[in-house]
GROMACS .gro file of C-alpha atoms in nm:
model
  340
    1UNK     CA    1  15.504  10.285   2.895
    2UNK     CA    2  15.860  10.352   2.709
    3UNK     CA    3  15.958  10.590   2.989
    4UNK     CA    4  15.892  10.300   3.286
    5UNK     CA    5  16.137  10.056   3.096
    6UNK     CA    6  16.411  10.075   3.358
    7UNK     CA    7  16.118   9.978   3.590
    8UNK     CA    8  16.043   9.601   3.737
    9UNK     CA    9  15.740   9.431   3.598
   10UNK     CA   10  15.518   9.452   3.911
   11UNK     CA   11  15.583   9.860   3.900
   12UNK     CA   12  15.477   9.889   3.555
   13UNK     CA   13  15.140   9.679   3.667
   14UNK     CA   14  15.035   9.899   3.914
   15UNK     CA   15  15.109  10.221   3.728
   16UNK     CA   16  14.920  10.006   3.448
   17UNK     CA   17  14.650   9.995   3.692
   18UNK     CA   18  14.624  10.351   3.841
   19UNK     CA   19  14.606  10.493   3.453
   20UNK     CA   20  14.329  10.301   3.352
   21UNK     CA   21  14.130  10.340   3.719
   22UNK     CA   22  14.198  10.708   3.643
   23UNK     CA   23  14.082  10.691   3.258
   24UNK     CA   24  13.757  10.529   3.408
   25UNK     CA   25  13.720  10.742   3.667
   26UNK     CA   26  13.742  11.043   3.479
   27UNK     CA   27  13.452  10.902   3.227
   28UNK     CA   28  13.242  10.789   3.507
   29UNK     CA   29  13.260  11.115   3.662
   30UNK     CA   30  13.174  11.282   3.315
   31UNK     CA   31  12.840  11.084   3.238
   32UNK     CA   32  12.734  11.084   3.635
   33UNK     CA   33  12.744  11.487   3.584
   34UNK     CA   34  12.539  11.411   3.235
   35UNK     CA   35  12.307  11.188   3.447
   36UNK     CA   36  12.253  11.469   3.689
   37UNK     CA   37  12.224  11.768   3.453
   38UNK     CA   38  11.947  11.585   3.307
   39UNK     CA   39  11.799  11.496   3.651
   40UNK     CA   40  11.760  11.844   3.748
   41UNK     CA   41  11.634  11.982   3.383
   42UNK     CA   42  11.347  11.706   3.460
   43UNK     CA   43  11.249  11.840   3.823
   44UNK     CA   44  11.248  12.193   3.733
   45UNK     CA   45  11.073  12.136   3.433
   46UNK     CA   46  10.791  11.910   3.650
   47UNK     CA   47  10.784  12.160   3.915
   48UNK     CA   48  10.725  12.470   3.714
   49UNK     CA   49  10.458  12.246   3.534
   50UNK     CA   50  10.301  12.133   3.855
   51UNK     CA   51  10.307  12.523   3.966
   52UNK     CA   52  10.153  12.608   3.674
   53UNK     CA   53   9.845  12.336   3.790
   54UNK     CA   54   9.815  12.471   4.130
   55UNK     CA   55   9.789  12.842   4.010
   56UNK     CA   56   9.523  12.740   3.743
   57UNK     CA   57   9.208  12.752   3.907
   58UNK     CA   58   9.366  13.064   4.164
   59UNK     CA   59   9.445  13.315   3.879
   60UNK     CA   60   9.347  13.235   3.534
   61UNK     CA   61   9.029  13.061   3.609
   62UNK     CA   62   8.941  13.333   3.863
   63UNK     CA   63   9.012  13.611   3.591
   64UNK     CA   64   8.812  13.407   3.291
   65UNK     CA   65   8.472  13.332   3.529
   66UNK     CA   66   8.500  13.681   3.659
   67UNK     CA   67   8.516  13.871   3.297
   68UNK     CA   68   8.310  13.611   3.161
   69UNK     CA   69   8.022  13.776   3.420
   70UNK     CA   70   8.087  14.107   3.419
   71UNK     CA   71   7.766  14.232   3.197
   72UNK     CA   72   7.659  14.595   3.408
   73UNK     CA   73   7.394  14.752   3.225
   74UNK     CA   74   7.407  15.142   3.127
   75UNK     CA   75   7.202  15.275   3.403
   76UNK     CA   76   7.518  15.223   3.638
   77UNK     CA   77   7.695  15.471   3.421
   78UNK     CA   78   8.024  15.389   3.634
   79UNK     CA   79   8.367  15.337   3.518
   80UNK     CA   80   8.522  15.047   3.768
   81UNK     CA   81   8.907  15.005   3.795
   82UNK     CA   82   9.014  14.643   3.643
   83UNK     CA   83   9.063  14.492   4.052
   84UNK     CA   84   8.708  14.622   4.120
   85UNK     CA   85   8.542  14.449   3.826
   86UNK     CA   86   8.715  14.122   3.963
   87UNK     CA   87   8.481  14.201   4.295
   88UNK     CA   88   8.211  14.265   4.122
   89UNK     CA   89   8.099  13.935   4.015
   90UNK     CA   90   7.961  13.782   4.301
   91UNK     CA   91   7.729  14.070   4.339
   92UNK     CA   92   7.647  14.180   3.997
   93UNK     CA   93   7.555  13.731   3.961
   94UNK     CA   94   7.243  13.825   4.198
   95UNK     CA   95   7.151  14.175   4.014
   96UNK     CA   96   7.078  13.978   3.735
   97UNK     CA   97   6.865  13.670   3.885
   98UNK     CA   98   6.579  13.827   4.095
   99UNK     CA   99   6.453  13.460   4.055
  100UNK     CA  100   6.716  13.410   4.373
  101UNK     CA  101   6.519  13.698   4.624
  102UNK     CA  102   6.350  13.554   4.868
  103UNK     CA  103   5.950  13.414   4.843
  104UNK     CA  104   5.849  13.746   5.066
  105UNK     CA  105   6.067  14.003   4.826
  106UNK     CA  106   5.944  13.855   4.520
  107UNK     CA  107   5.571  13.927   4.622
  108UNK     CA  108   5.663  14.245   4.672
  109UNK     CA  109   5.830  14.309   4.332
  110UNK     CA  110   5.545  14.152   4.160
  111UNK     CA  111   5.271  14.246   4.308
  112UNK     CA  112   5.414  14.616   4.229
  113UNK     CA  113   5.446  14.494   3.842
  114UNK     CA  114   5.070  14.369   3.814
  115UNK     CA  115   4.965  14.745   3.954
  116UNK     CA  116   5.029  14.982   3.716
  117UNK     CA  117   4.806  15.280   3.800
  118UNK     CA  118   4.621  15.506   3.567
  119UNK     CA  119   4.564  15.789   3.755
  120UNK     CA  120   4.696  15.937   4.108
  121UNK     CA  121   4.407  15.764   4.296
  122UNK     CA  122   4.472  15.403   4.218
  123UNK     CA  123   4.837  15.502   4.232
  124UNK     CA  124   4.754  15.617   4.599
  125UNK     CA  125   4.600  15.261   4.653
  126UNK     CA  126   4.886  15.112   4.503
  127UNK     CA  127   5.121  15.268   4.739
  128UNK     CA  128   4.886  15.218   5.039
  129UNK     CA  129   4.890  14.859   4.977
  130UNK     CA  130   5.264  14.863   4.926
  131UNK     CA  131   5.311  15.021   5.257
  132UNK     CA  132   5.066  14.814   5.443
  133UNK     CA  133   5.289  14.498   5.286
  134UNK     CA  134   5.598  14.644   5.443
  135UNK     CA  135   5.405  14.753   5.745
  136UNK     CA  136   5.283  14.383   5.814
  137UNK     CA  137   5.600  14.205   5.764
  138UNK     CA  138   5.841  14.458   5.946
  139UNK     CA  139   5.589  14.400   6.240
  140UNK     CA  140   5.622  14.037   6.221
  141UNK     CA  141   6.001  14.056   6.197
  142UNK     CA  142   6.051  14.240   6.523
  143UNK     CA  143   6.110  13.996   6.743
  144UNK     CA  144   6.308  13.826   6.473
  145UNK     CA  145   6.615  13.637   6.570
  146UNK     CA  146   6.827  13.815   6.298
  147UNK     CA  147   6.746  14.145   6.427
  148UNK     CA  148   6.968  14.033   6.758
  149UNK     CA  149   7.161  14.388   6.848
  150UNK     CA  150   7.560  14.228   6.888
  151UNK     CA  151   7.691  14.582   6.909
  152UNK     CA  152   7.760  14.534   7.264
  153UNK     CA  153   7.946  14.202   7.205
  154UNK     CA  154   8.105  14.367   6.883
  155UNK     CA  155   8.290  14.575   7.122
  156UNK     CA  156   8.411  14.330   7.357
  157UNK     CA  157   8.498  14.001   7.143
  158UNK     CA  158   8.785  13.948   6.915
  159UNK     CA  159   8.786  14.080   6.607
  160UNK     CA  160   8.746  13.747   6.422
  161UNK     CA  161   8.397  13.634   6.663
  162UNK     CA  162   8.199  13.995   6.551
  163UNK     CA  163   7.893  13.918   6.413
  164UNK     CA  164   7.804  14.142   6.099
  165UNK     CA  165   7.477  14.138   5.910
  166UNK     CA  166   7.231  14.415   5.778
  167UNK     CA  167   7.148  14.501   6.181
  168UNK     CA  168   7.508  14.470   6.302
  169UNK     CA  169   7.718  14.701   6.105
  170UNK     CA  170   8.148  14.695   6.153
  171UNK     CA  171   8.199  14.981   6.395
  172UNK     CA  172   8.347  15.251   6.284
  173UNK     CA  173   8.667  15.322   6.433
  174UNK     CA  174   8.766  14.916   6.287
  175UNK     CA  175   9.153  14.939   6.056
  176UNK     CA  176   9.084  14.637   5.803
  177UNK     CA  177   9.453  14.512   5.793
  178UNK     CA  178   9.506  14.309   5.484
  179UNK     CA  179   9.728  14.054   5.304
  180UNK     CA  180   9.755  13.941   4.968
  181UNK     CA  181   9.654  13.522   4.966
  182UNK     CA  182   9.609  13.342   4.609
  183UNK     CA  183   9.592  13.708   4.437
  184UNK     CA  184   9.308  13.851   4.682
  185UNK     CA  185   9.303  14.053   4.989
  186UNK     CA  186   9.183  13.901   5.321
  187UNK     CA  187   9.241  13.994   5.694
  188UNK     CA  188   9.557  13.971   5.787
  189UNK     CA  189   9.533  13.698   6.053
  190UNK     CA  190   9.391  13.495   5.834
  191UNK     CA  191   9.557  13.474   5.554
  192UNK     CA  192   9.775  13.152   5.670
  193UNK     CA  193   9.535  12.989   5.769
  194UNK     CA  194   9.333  12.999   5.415
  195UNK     CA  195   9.661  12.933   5.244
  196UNK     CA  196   9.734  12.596   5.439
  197UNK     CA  197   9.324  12.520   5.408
  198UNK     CA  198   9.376  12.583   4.995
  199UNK     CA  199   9.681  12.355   5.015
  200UNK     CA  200   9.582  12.081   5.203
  201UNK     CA  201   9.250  12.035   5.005
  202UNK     CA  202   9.487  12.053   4.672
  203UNK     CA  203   9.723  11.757   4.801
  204UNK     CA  204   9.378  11.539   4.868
  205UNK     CA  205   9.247  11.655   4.488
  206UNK     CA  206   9.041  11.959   4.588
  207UNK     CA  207   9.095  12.233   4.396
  208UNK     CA  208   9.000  12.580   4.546
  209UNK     CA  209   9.010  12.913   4.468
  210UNK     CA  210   8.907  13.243   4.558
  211UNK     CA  211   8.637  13.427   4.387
  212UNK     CA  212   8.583  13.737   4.653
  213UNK     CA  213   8.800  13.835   4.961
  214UNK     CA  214   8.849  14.204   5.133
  215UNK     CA  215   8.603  14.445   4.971
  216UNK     CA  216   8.633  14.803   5.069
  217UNK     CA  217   8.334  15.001   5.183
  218UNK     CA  218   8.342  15.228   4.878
  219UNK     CA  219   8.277  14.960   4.648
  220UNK     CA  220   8.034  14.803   4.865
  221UNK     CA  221   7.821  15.154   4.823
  222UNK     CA  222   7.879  15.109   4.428
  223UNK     CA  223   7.760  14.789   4.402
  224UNK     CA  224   7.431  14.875   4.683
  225UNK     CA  225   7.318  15.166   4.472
  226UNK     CA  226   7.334  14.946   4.123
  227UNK     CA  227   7.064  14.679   4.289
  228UNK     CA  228   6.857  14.924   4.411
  229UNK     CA  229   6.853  15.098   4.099
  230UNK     CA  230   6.765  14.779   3.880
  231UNK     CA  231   6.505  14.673   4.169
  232UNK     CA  232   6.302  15.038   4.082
  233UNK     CA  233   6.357  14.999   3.717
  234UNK     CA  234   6.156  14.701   3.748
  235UNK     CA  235   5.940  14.807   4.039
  236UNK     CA  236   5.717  15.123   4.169
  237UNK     CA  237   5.828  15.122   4.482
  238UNK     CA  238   6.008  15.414   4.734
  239UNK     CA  239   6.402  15.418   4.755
  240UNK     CA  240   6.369  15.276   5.102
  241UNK     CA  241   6.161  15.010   5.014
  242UNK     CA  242   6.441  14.877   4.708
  243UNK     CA  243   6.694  14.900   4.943
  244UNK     CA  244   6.514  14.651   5.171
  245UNK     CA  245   6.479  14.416   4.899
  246UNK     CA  246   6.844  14.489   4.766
  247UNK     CA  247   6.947  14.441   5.092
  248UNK     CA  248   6.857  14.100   5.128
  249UNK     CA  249   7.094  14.011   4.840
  250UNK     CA  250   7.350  14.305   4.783
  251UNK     CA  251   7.436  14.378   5.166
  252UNK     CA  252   7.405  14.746   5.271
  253UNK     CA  253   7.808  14.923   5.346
  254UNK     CA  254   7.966  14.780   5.670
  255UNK     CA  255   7.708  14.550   5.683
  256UNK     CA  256   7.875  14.280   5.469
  257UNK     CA  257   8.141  14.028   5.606
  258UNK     CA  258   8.351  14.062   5.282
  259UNK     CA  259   8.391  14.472   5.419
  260UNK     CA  260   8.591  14.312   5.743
  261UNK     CA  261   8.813  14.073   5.560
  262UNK     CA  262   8.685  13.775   5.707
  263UNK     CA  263   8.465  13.639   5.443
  264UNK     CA  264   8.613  13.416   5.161
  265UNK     CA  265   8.366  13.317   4.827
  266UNK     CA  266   8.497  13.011   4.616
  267UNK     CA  267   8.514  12.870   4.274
  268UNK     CA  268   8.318  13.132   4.091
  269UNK     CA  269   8.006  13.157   4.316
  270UNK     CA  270   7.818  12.931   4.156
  271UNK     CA  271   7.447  12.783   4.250
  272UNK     CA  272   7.560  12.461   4.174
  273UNK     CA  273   7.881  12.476   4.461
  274UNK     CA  274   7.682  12.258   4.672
  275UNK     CA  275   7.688  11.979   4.467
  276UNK     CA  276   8.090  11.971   4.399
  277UNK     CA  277   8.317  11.781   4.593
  278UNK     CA  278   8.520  12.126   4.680
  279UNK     CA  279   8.200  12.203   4.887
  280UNK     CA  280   8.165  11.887   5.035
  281UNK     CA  281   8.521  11.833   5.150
  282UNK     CA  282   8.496  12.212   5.294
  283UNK     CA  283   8.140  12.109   5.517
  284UNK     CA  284   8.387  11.831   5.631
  285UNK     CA  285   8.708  12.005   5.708
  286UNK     CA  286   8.658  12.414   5.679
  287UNK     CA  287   8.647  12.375   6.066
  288UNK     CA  288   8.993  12.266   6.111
  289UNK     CA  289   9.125  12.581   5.980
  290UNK     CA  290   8.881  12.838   6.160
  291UNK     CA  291   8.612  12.844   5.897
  292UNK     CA  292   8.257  12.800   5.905
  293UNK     CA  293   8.004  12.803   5.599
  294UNK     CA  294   7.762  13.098   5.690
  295UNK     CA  295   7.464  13.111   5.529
  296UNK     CA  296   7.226  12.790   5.455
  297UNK     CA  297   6.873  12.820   5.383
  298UNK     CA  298   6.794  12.662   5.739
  299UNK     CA  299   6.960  12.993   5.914
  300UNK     CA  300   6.767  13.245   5.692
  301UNK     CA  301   6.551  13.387   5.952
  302UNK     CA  302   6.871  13.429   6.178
  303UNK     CA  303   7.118  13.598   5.876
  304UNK     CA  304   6.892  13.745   5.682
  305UNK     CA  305   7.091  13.671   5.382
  306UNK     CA  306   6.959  13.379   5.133
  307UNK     CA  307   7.131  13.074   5.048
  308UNK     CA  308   7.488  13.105   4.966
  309UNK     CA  309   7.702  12.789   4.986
  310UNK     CA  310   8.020  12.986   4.852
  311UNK     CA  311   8.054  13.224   5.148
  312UNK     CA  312   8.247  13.114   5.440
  313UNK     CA  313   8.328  13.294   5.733
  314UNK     CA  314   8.702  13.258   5.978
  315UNK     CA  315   8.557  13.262   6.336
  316UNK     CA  316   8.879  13.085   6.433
  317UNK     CA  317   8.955  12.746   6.488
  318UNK     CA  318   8.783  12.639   6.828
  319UNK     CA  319   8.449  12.880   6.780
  320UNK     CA  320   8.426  12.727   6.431
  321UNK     CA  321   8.457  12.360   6.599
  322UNK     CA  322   8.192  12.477   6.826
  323UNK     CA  323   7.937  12.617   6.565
  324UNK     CA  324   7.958  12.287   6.361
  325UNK     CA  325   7.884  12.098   6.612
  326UNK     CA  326   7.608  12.312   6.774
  327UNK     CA  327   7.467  12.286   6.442
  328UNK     CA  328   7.321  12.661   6.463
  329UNK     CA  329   7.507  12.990   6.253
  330UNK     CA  330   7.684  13.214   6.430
  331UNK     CA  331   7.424  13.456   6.505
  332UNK     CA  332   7.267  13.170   6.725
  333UNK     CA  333   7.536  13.038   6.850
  334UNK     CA  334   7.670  13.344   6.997
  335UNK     CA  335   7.315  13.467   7.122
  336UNK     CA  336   7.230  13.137   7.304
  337UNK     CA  337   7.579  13.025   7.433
  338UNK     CA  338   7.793  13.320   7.421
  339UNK     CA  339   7.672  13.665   7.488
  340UNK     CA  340   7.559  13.657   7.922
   0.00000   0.00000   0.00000
């Protein structure tokens, strides 16, 4: 203060002042910038880590469970590209548990075991009785429910209300449009929808993820030809009659919903799905974003396709209000309520 001297004693206070308001200032300002560095070290560091959560079960897990399953045996004899092994779980699950075929496919397949024929007569009787078998039961499924003929409303509806199953192929001149959601292709238009479905049931402790999305036609015909072929390993039966019976688990190309885009399986396609609280909270809210599950063992004889509590459809999100509460599967619902 030697160079305020000359100045009056109230001066030198208030310059007094202003120095040491400055001096605190200055250090104030220099520890709040500290106190904020450190603040925003901390959120990035908790939002990369929460990231890391959410992405878990969408990628890694998805990739482990998937590798984990892939077992083909040689008789395939097919090199698959790493993206078309990830597709191939869901189906190549089934190849190995006939135990899952349905009661009337499982006759079939063992009542072809028990006969193994020692000359070309009983082998004719064999086959006879085979044939009558198929004979019977395609006769009592012709006025089946799941053998509805939607081509005509195929045509007409939106592309998200078609109904495809192993009667109702995707018609030919159908684009599949896709987009990339959680690391797998789906239709286009519904792609938002699943993300905001995946996010929402994260935020209320529901962890999903996608197992199977898009699958294109030419793997569909890779993955048709490997059941069939393990079916006739195991069976002496005609082509025709192994593609029935792979048919009812391995659907036939353009006759499975995962070949239009709209299909989505979850968490690893396990049996057991229908006992987790992802599947529960999806039977209670799916419906709010357009989805609806698709096939229960109550709805066999309409689908044709046995009980998978992974798969669900997009329908959109006023048909898929509808179907729950109708209570029926789609191919009902749009039979009886629908189609005029």
């Amino acid at each position: 203060m030697k160079e305020y001297k000359h100045l009056n004693a109230c001066i030198k206070k208030k310059i007094e002042f202003w120095n040491v308001l400055k001096s605190k200032v200055k250090s104030n300002v220099v520890l709040l910038t500290v106190i904020v560095v450190i603040i925003c070290i901390f959120m990035i560091g908790f939002l990369a880590f929460y990231n890391l959560i959410d992405n878990f079960g969408s990628e890694s897990n998805v990739s482990e469970v998937c590798a984990n399953n892939l077992n083909l045996e040689n008789s395939s004899k097919e090199d698959f590209s790493e993206q078309e092994k990830m597709n191939l779980k869901p189906i190549t699950d089934f190849a190995e548990k006939v135990d899952n075929l349905p009661s009337q496919s499982k006759k079939i397949s063992d009542e072809s075991n028990k006969k193994r024929p020692d000359d070309k007569c009983s082998e004719k009787n064999v086959s006879k009785e085979l044939n009558s078998e198929n004979t019977n039961s395609e006769s009592e499924n012709m006025d089946s429910k799941n053998k509805y003929d939607f081509s005509s409303w195929n045509k007409n509806c939106s592309y998200e209300q078609m109904v495809i199953n192993k009667y109702n192929a995707i018609p030919d001149d159908i684009i599949v449009n896709t987009k990339v959601c959680r690391g797998k292709e789906v239709y286009i238009s519904i792609a938002d929808d699943l993300e905001q479905m995946i996010k929402d049931a994260r935020d209320q402790g529901v962890i999903l993820w996608i197992s199977s999305g898009y699958r294109d036609i030419g793997l569909q015909k890779k993955l048709f030809d490997i059941r069939v072929e393990k079916i006739m390993e195991k069976s002496i039966i005609t082509r025709e009659e192994a593609e029935n019976l792979a048919s009812e688990s391995v659907a036939k190309p353009k006759t499975s919903e995962h070949n239009s885009g709209l299909a989505v399986d979850f968490n690893g396609v396990e049996q057991n799905f229908s006992s987790t609280k992802e599947y529960k909270w999806l039977m209670e809210n799916a419906h709010k974003y357009g989805f609806i599950e698709r096939y229960q063992k109550k709805w066999q004889d309409y689908t044709g396709v046995i009980y998978e509590p992974w798969h669900f459809r997009y329908v959109g999100k006023e048909l898929a209000l509808n179907i729950k509460n109708s209570g029926l599967c789609l191919e009902k619902y749009v039979s009886d309520y629908l189609i005029k």
